[in-house]
């Protein structure tokens, strides 16, 4: 009897003390895969509920901000490093474009007091918190990476997780760069970041430094479906994609044509299941696309890309659109004054607004053309001339064939002018 009681007490004590002890002893050997929390150590096959951030968690958090609760924390990561990495085209460096766009997104988020926007770096340096984190936790970051990688290999070998490839090749990052990305993931996990958004521009092998590549358009990468942050990320990414793809071409690279693409190997979105929070990587277009070349046009295009991203987040959260605008694009409303024509000395902003209005009219791009053939560029070329002709046909405007002259502009101003609204 006495011995049995002893055993019972020991047994109960083991359970009470043992579980936290195990979690402490093997914090890195647990893995969140496919909605389930596995012990990866061979001796422990226990399965727990997954603790990754859900869609409901985010909705509740957004709603609770009004009662003085913490804001929704969004980390914006301009892709690559302050002085290193990313693609280049003519005078454009991707790593700087990523910062330009990131800052615009940060501005929109800051206007909404439900969000706390954190930007990972600028052109010169990492933000101080991250820089200090890298310096003070480098060994832990390496250990974190190694452990998660081992866990993944174990799960793949045991058949619990399937190795997945989408066929898109990504450039491998140098080791330190890769570790800083894992460091960001670890920091995200430890600092209650709710959503991470990585900003990039794509590239495709070109024949020379100044020739454009074959493909164009945007794509969003999300974690492969077995990862614990995959479901929530996909819901957010679909909302953002719906907004972005209204005015912008979707990548026509064969493997990116879905728009929202799963990837198991991109560190930024949590390769080796390193992220608890949702994370998406947005390739906002290919760096050689014409609308990114001119600084003034690019500024307007980036503002709108940031705005569409913001509206997508608002759609996800179901929050009111607290940017008071008449249109779901910043290109409109608009007042046109000067005649616009192919190869004329046109004002870029006039043409940006014209192309956008024509898109909303359903005549841009023209018959049989795609947004990849005819992106919104601020430049009046063949695509715009054809669309103006279609618009004139639609409204019975004669005598200005393909030229936005006084009659066409009067018609457009009647619908899209500042003065009307
Ligand atoms: Zn990039």
Short mmCIF file of C-alpha atoms and ligand atoms in Angstrom, two decimals:
data_model
loop_
_atom_site.label_atom_id
_atom_site.label_comp_id
_atom_site.label_asym_id
_atom_site.label_seq_id
_atom_site.Cartn_x
_atom_site.Cartn_y
_atom_site.Cartn_z
CA UNK A 1 0.00 0.00 0.00
CA UNK A 2 2.62 2.46 1.07
CA UNK A 3 4.73 1.80 -1.98
CA UNK A 4 1.76 2.15 -4.25
CA UNK A 5 0.88 5.50 -2.71
CA UNK A 6 4.46 6.55 -3.21
CA UNK A 7 4.35 5.54 -6.82
CA UNK A 8 1.08 7.38 -7.28
CA UNK A 9 2.44 10.59 -5.73
CA UNK A 10 5.59 10.32 -7.79
CA UNK A 11 3.53 9.70 -10.88
CA UNK A 12 1.31 12.75 -10.29
CA UNK A 13 4.33 14.88 -9.43
CA UNK A 14 6.03 13.75 -12.61
CA UNK A 15 3.07 14.84 -14.67
CA UNK A 16 2.77 18.20 -12.93
CA UNK A 17 6.47 18.96 -12.98
CA UNK A 18 7.40 16.91 -15.99
CA UNK A 19 5.38 18.65 -18.65
CA UNK A 20 6.81 22.12 -18.03
CA UNK A 21 10.21 20.51 -17.58
CA UNK A 22 9.91 18.80 -20.96
CA UNK A 23 8.78 21.98 -22.63
CA UNK A 24 11.70 23.80 -21.07
CA UNK A 25 14.17 21.11 -21.90
CA UNK A 26 13.01 20.64 -25.47
CA UNK A 27 11.63 23.99 -26.52
CA UNK A 28 13.22 23.70 -29.95
CA UNK A 29 12.31 20.11 -30.53
CA UNK A 30 8.61 20.83 -30.77
CA UNK A 31 7.30 21.72 -34.14
CA UNK A 32 4.11 23.28 -35.43
CA UNK A 33 3.13 21.44 -38.53
CA UNK A 34 -0.22 21.22 -40.26
CA UNK A 35 -2.18 22.66 -37.37
CA UNK A 36 -0.65 20.18 -34.91
CA UNK A 37 2.06 20.57 -32.33
CA UNK A 38 4.49 17.65 -32.47
CA UNK A 39 7.32 16.59 -30.26
CA UNK A 40 9.98 15.74 -32.73
CA UNK A 41 12.29 13.99 -30.30
CA UNK A 42 11.99 10.26 -31.02
CA UNK A 43 10.89 9.51 -27.47
CA UNK A 44 7.95 11.87 -27.46
CA UNK A 45 5.21 11.59 -30.01
CA UNK A 46 2.73 13.66 -28.03
CA UNK A 47 0.48 15.88 -30.06
CA UNK A 48 -0.73 19.27 -28.79
CA UNK A 49 -2.92 21.96 -30.24
CA UNK A 50 -1.20 24.44 -32.46
CA UNK A 51 -0.62 27.94 -31.12
CA UNK A 52 -0.06 29.86 -34.33
CA UNK A 53 -2.00 33.08 -34.98
CA UNK A 54 -5.44 32.44 -36.46
CA UNK A 55 -7.72 34.61 -38.57
CA UNK A 56 -10.01 34.95 -35.55
CA UNK A 57 -7.15 36.00 -33.29
CA UNK A 58 -6.38 38.83 -35.69
CA UNK A 59 -9.99 39.92 -36.10
CA UNK A 60 -10.45 39.95 -32.33
CA UNK A 61 -7.28 41.88 -31.79
CA UNK A 62 -8.24 44.49 -34.38
CA UNK A 63 -11.68 44.86 -32.80
CA UNK A 64 -10.29 45.15 -29.26
CA UNK A 65 -7.99 48.07 -30.09
CA UNK A 66 -10.92 50.44 -29.67
CA UNK A 67 -11.09 49.43 -25.96
CA UNK A 68 -7.49 50.42 -25.38
CA UNK A 69 -5.96 47.02 -26.05
CA UNK A 70 -2.68 46.60 -27.96
CA UNK A 71 -2.64 47.55 -31.60
CA UNK A 72 -2.21 45.12 -34.46
CA UNK A 73 1.56 44.98 -35.03
CA UNK A 74 2.62 44.86 -38.63
CA UNK A 75 6.26 44.42 -39.52
CA UNK A 76 7.13 45.75 -42.97
CA UNK A 77 10.37 44.29 -44.27
CA UNK A 78 11.89 45.97 -47.32
CA UNK A 79 13.54 43.00 -49.04
CA UNK A 80 17.33 42.57 -48.88
CA UNK A 81 19.78 44.59 -46.83
CA UNK A 82 20.69 48.27 -46.50
CA UNK A 83 23.81 47.96 -48.67
CA UNK A 84 23.52 44.52 -50.09
CA UNK A 85 21.47 42.26 -52.30
CA UNK A 86 18.49 42.53 -54.56
CA UNK A 87 18.33 42.89 -58.27
CA UNK A 88 19.35 45.94 -60.33
CA UNK A 89 18.21 47.42 -63.61
CA UNK A 90 19.81 50.47 -65.20
CA UNK A 91 19.97 53.01 -62.35
CA UNK A 92 17.43 51.17 -60.18
CA UNK A 93 18.40 49.11 -57.16
CA UNK A 94 15.71 46.80 -55.88
CA UNK A 95 16.80 47.14 -52.26
CA UNK A 96 16.11 50.91 -52.46
CA UNK A 97 12.82 50.52 -54.33
CA UNK A 98 11.70 48.15 -51.58
CA UNK A 99 12.31 50.90 -49.02
CA UNK A 100 10.47 53.51 -51.12
CA UNK A 101 7.38 51.34 -51.28
CA UNK A 102 7.65 50.16 -47.67
CA UNK A 103 7.65 53.75 -46.40
CA UNK A 104 4.49 54.50 -48.34
CA UNK A 105 2.76 51.46 -46.86
CA UNK A 106 3.93 52.51 -43.41
CA UNK A 107 2.30 55.93 -43.96
CA UNK A 108 -1.09 54.39 -44.72
CA UNK A 109 -0.89 52.07 -41.71
CA UNK A 110 0.07 54.97 -39.44
CA UNK A 111 -3.07 56.88 -40.41
CA UNK A 112 -5.14 54.07 -38.90
CA UNK A 113 -4.83 53.90 -35.12
CA UNK A 114 -5.62 50.17 -35.11
CA UNK A 115 -2.15 49.48 -36.45
CA UNK A 116 1.35 49.76 -35.15
CA UNK A 117 3.61 49.74 -38.18
CA UNK A 118 7.24 48.73 -37.73
CA UNK A 119 9.65 49.07 -40.61
CA UNK A 120 12.66 46.73 -40.55
CA UNK A 121 15.18 49.02 -42.22
CA UNK A 122 15.78 52.09 -44.36
CA UNK A 123 18.40 52.71 -47.05
CA UNK A 124 21.20 53.01 -44.52
CA UNK A 125 20.59 50.65 -41.62
CA UNK A 126 18.38 48.15 -39.85
CA UNK A 127 16.01 49.55 -37.29
CA UNK A 128 17.72 49.74 -33.90
CA UNK A 129 15.70 46.95 -32.28
CA UNK A 130 16.58 44.49 -35.02
CA UNK A 131 20.20 45.59 -35.23
CA UNK A 132 20.60 45.05 -31.47
CA UNK A 133 18.77 41.76 -31.70
CA UNK A 134 21.14 40.48 -34.38
CA UNK A 135 24.16 41.58 -32.35
CA UNK A 136 23.03 40.23 -28.99
CA UNK A 137 21.35 37.02 -30.12
CA UNK A 138 23.45 35.79 -33.01
CA UNK A 139 24.26 32.44 -31.40
CA UNK A 140 20.63 31.89 -30.45
CA UNK A 141 19.57 32.70 -33.99
CA UNK A 142 21.97 30.07 -35.33
CA UNK A 143 20.71 27.52 -32.80
CA UNK A 144 17.09 28.37 -33.67
CA UNK A 145 17.75 27.90 -37.36
CA UNK A 146 19.62 24.62 -36.87
CA UNK A 147 16.99 23.17 -34.60
CA UNK A 148 14.08 24.06 -36.87
CA UNK A 149 15.93 22.70 -39.85
CA UNK A 150 16.67 19.43 -38.05
CA UNK A 151 13.04 19.14 -37.03
CA UNK A 152 11.93 19.64 -40.59
CA UNK A 153 14.38 17.04 -41.91
CA UNK A 154 13.16 14.64 -39.28
CA UNK A 155 9.53 15.20 -40.21
CA UNK A 156 10.26 14.84 -43.90
CA UNK A 157 12.23 11.64 -43.30
CA UNK A 158 9.45 10.20 -41.16
CA UNK A 159 6.88 11.03 -43.81
CA UNK A 160 4.90 13.41 -41.60
CA UNK A 161 5.77 16.35 -43.80
CA UNK A 162 6.11 16.28 -47.55
CA UNK A 163 8.85 18.14 -49.33
CA UNK A 164 7.13 20.51 -51.74
CA UNK A 165 8.46 22.53 -54.62
CA UNK A 166 6.58 24.96 -56.82
CA UNK A 167 9.24 24.98 -59.52
CA UNK A 168 10.13 28.66 -59.07
CA UNK A 169 13.83 29.18 -58.57
CA UNK A 170 14.93 31.71 -55.98
CA UNK A 171 18.43 32.99 -55.53
CA UNK A 172 20.05 31.51 -52.45
CA UNK A 173 21.03 34.11 -49.87
CA UNK A 174 24.55 34.19 -48.43
CA UNK A 175 24.72 32.61 -44.99
CA UNK A 176 24.74 35.81 -42.93
CA UNK A 177 21.88 37.25 -44.94
CA UNK A 178 19.90 34.04 -44.51
CA UNK A 179 20.58 34.03 -40.77
CA UNK A 180 19.41 37.62 -40.43
CA UNK A 181 16.15 36.56 -42.09
CA UNK A 182 15.82 33.69 -39.60
CA UNK A 183 16.66 36.25 -36.93
CA UNK A 184 13.75 38.41 -38.12
CA UNK A 185 11.46 35.37 -37.89
CA UNK A 186 12.64 34.63 -34.37
CA UNK A 187 12.19 38.28 -33.43
CA UNK A 188 8.67 38.23 -34.93
CA UNK A 189 7.81 35.17 -32.81
CA UNK A 190 9.14 36.77 -29.63
CA UNK A 191 7.79 40.30 -30.13
CA UNK A 192 4.11 39.67 -30.76
CA UNK A 193 4.20 40.75 -34.37
CA UNK A 194 0.82 39.91 -35.90
CA UNK A 195 1.65 40.09 -39.61
CA UNK A 196 4.92 40.36 -41.50
CA UNK A 197 4.97 41.79 -45.01
CA UNK A 198 8.13 41.44 -47.11
CA UNK A 199 8.43 43.81 -50.05
CA UNK A 200 10.33 42.89 -53.21
CA UNK A 201 10.62 43.45 -56.94
CA UNK A 202 11.17 40.52 -59.20
CA UNK A 203 13.62 39.91 -61.99
CA UNK A 204 14.02 37.47 -64.83
CA UNK A 205 17.24 36.65 -66.69
CA UNK A 206 17.79 39.32 -69.35
CA UNK A 207 20.01 39.44 -72.38
CA UNK A 208 21.79 42.62 -71.25
CA UNK A 209 21.98 45.20 -68.50
CA UNK A 210 19.50 47.52 -70.14
CA UNK A 211 17.09 45.18 -71.89
CA UNK A 212 13.79 44.23 -70.29
CA UNK A 213 12.99 40.65 -69.39
CA UNK A 214 10.27 38.47 -70.75
CA UNK A 215 7.80 38.46 -67.87
CA UNK A 216 5.91 41.10 -65.92
CA UNK A 217 3.36 41.51 -63.16
CA UNK A 218 2.98 40.99 -59.44
CA UNK A 219 2.85 37.86 -57.34
CA UNK A 220 2.48 37.07 -53.66
CA UNK A 221 4.29 34.22 -51.95
CA UNK A 222 2.70 32.52 -48.97
CA UNK A 223 3.88 29.66 -46.73
CA UNK A 224 3.42 26.15 -48.10
CA UNK A 225 0.22 24.60 -46.72
CA UNK A 226 1.90 22.27 -44.20
CA UNK A 227 3.41 25.17 -42.26
CA UNK A 228 1.56 26.40 -39.21
CA UNK A 229 1.28 30.01 -40.44
CA UNK A 230 -0.06 29.01 -43.86
CA UNK A 231 -3.83 29.23 -43.46
CA UNK A 232 -3.95 32.70 -41.93
CA UNK A 233 -1.39 34.04 -44.37
CA UNK A 234 -3.35 32.80 -47.34
CA UNK A 235 -6.55 34.55 -46.23
CA UNK A 236 -4.70 37.85 -45.82
CA UNK A 237 -2.77 37.42 -49.06
CA UNK A 238 -5.92 36.71 -51.08
CA UNK A 239 -7.48 39.93 -49.78
CA UNK A 240 -4.40 41.96 -50.70
CA UNK A 241 -4.10 40.22 -54.05
CA UNK A 242 -7.71 41.03 -54.97
CA UNK A 243 -6.97 44.72 -54.50
CA UNK A 244 -3.58 44.77 -56.19
CA UNK A 245 -4.70 42.79 -59.22
CA UNK A 246 -7.55 45.15 -60.04
CA UNK A 247 -5.21 47.81 -61.41
CA UNK A 248 -1.97 45.88 -61.86
CA UNK A 249 -0.90 42.95 -64.00
CA UNK A 250 -0.46 39.54 -62.39
CA UNK A 251 2.83 37.82 -63.13
CA UNK A 252 2.76 35.85 -66.37
CA UNK A 253 5.74 33.75 -65.37
CA UNK A 254 4.23 30.25 -65.77
CA UNK A 255 4.64 29.20 -62.12
CA UNK A 256 3.44 32.53 -60.75
CA UNK A 257 0.21 32.79 -62.71
CA UNK A 258 -1.95 31.89 -59.70
CA UNK A 259 -1.05 35.25 -58.21
CA UNK A 260 -0.85 33.82 -54.70
CA UNK A 261 1.78 31.08 -54.66
CA UNK A 262 2.84 28.67 -51.95
CA UNK A 263 6.50 28.21 -51.22
CA UNK A 264 8.23 25.93 -48.74
CA UNK A 265 11.73 27.35 -49.03
CA UNK A 266 11.49 31.13 -48.73
CA UNK A 267 12.92 32.11 -45.35
CA UNK A 268 10.90 35.34 -45.20
CA UNK A 269 7.62 33.46 -45.04
CA UNK A 270 8.84 30.83 -42.59
CA UNK A 271 10.84 28.03 -44.19
CA UNK A 272 11.45 25.13 -41.76
CA UNK A 273 8.31 26.34 -40.00
CA UNK A 274 10.16 29.18 -38.32
CA UNK A 275 7.21 31.59 -38.07
CA UNK A 276 4.18 31.59 -35.80
CA UNK A 277 2.78 34.76 -37.36
CA UNK A 278 1.40 35.05 -40.88
CA UNK A 279 3.97 36.35 -43.35
CA UNK A 280 3.70 37.10 -47.04
CA UNK A 281 6.26 38.16 -49.57
CA UNK A 282 4.95 40.49 -52.24
CA UNK A 283 6.80 40.80 -55.52
CA UNK A 284 5.20 44.03 -56.70
CA UNK A 285 6.35 43.62 -60.29
CA UNK A 286 9.46 43.04 -62.36
CA UNK A 287 12.10 45.71 -61.89
CA UNK A 288 12.39 46.40 -65.63
CA UNK A 289 8.69 47.20 -66.12
CA UNK A 290 8.23 50.61 -67.77
CA UNK A 291 6.16 52.17 -64.98
CA UNK A 292 9.07 51.92 -62.53
CA UNK A 293 11.63 53.77 -64.67
CA UNK A 294 10.55 57.40 -64.27
CA UNK A 295 10.82 58.75 -60.70
CA UNK A 296 7.63 60.82 -60.85
CA UNK A 297 5.54 58.00 -62.32
CA UNK A 298 7.08 55.50 -59.93
CA UNK A 299 6.17 57.68 -56.97
CA UNK A 300 2.51 57.72 -58.02
CA UNK A 301 2.51 54.01 -58.86
CA UNK A 302 4.15 53.07 -55.54
CA UNK A 303 1.69 55.19 -53.60
CA UNK A 304 -1.14 53.34 -55.26
CA UNK A 305 0.48 49.92 -54.75
CA UNK A 306 0.86 50.76 -51.06
CA UNK A 307 -2.73 51.97 -50.97
CA UNK A 308 -4.05 48.77 -52.59
CA UNK A 309 -2.06 46.73 -50.05
CA UNK A 310 -3.56 48.78 -47.23
CA UNK A 311 -7.08 48.36 -48.62
CA UNK A 312 -6.49 44.60 -48.82
CA UNK A 313 -5.58 44.55 -45.13
CA UNK A 314 -8.71 46.58 -44.36
CA UNK A 315 -10.78 44.07 -46.35
CA UNK A 316 -9.24 41.27 -44.30
CA UNK A 317 -9.91 42.97 -40.97
CA UNK A 318 -13.32 44.20 -42.03
CA UNK A 319 -12.37 47.56 -40.59
CA UNK A 320 -13.89 50.66 -42.06
CA UNK A 321 -11.92 52.27 -44.82
CA UNK A 322 -10.70 55.21 -42.83
CA UNK A 323 -8.90 56.85 -45.71
CA UNK A 324 -11.66 59.05 -47.06
CA UNK A 325 -11.48 58.72 -50.79
CA UNK A 326 -14.01 58.66 -53.57
CA UNK A 327 -12.22 55.90 -55.47
CA UNK A 328 -10.34 52.72 -54.62
CA UNK A 329 -7.31 54.17 -56.41
CA UNK A 330 -5.33 57.32 -55.72
CA UNK A 331 -5.09 58.11 -59.45
CA UNK A 332 -8.66 59.43 -59.34
CA UNK A 333 -10.55 61.78 -59.12
CA UNK A 334 -8.80 63.98 -61.64
CA UNK A 335 -9.24 67.13 -63.70
CA UNK A 336 -7.85 66.98 -67.19
CA UNK A 337 -7.09 70.24 -68.99
CA UNK A 338 -4.55 69.60 -71.75
CA UNK A 339 -4.99 67.49 -74.86
CA UNK A 340 -3.27 64.13 -74.54
CA UNK A 341 -1.99 62.17 -77.49
CA UNK A 342 0.45 59.53 -78.61
CA UNK A 343 4.02 60.84 -78.61
CA UNK A 344 2.81 64.24 -77.39
CA UNK A 345 4.42 66.23 -74.59
CA UNK A 346 1.95 64.83 -72.11
CA UNK A 347 1.92 65.32 -68.38
CA UNK A 348 2.64 61.95 -66.70
CA UNK A 349 -0.04 62.37 -64.06
CA UNK A 350 -2.65 63.28 -66.69
CA UNK A 351 -1.88 60.03 -68.46
CA UNK A 352 -1.82 57.93 -65.28
CA UNK A 353 -5.29 59.20 -64.41
CA UNK A 354 -6.46 58.76 -68.01
CA UNK A 355 -5.28 55.14 -68.17
CA UNK A 356 -6.88 54.39 -64.81
CA UNK A 357 -10.21 55.94 -65.85
CA UNK A 358 -10.11 53.98 -69.11
CA UNK A 359 -9.45 50.80 -67.12
CA UNK A 360 -12.52 51.46 -64.99
CA UNK A 361 -14.47 52.08 -68.22
CA UNK A 362 -13.49 48.58 -69.34
CA UNK A 363 -11.63 49.79 -72.44
CA UNK A 364 -8.06 49.59 -71.11
CA UNK A 365 -6.32 47.38 -71.97
CA UNK A 366 -7.91 47.08 -75.42
CA UNK A 367 -9.42 43.98 -77.03
CA UNK A 368 -7.23 40.90 -76.78
CA UNK A 369 -4.65 42.70 -74.65
CA UNK A 370 -3.75 42.05 -71.02
CA UNK A 371 -2.52 44.31 -68.25
CA UNK A 372 0.89 42.75 -68.92
CA UNK A 373 0.73 44.05 -72.51
CA UNK A 374 -0.63 47.41 -71.35
CA UNK A 375 0.35 48.32 -67.80
CA UNK A 376 -0.58 51.71 -66.35
CA UNK A 377 2.59 53.65 -67.15
CA UNK A 378 1.84 57.36 -67.38
CA UNK A 379 3.11 57.19 -70.97
CA UNK A 380 0.68 57.65 -73.87
CA UNK A 381 1.54 54.92 -76.36
CA UNK A 382 -0.33 52.52 -78.61
CA UNK A 383 -2.26 50.91 -75.72
CA UNK A 384 -3.65 54.26 -74.57
CA UNK A 385 -4.48 55.47 -78.10
CA UNK A 386 -6.46 52.30 -78.74
CA UNK A 387 -8.30 52.61 -75.43
CA UNK A 388 -9.15 56.28 -76.09
CA UNK A 389 -10.64 55.25 -79.44
CA UNK A 390 -12.70 52.58 -77.68
CA UNK A 391 -13.88 55.13 -75.13
CA UNK A 392 -14.87 57.54 -77.92
CA UNK A 393 -16.81 54.77 -79.62
CA UNK A 394 -18.56 53.90 -76.35
CA UNK A 395 -19.74 57.50 -75.84
CA UNK A 396 -20.23 58.52 -79.49
CA UNK A 397 -17.41 61.08 -79.49
CA UNK A 398 -16.24 61.85 -83.02
CA UNK A 399 -13.45 63.80 -84.66
CA UNK A 400 -10.72 63.07 -82.06
CA UNK A 401 -9.82 59.55 -83.05
CA UNK A 402 -7.37 58.14 -80.49
CA UNK A 403 -6.57 61.62 -79.15
CA UNK A 404 -7.93 62.83 -75.80
CA UNK A 405 -8.98 66.28 -77.08
CA UNK A 406 -11.50 68.74 -75.70
CA UNK A 407 -14.60 66.59 -76.31
CA UNK A 408 -13.07 63.48 -74.81
CA UNK A 409 -11.69 65.35 -71.81
CA UNK A 410 -15.06 67.04 -71.21
CA UNK A 411 -16.65 63.61 -71.14
CA UNK A 412 -13.98 62.23 -68.77
CA UNK A 413 -14.16 65.27 -66.50
CA UNK A 414 -17.93 64.79 -66.34
CA UNK A 415 -17.35 61.41 -64.74
CA UNK A 416 -14.01 61.62 -62.93
CA UNK A 417 -13.41 65.29 -62.12
CA UNK A 418 -12.63 66.66 -58.66
CA UNK A 419 -15.25 69.35 -59.20
CA UNK A 420 -18.13 66.93 -59.50
CA UNK A 421 -17.42 65.18 -56.21
ZN1 LIG B 1 14.07 40.78 -53.91
#
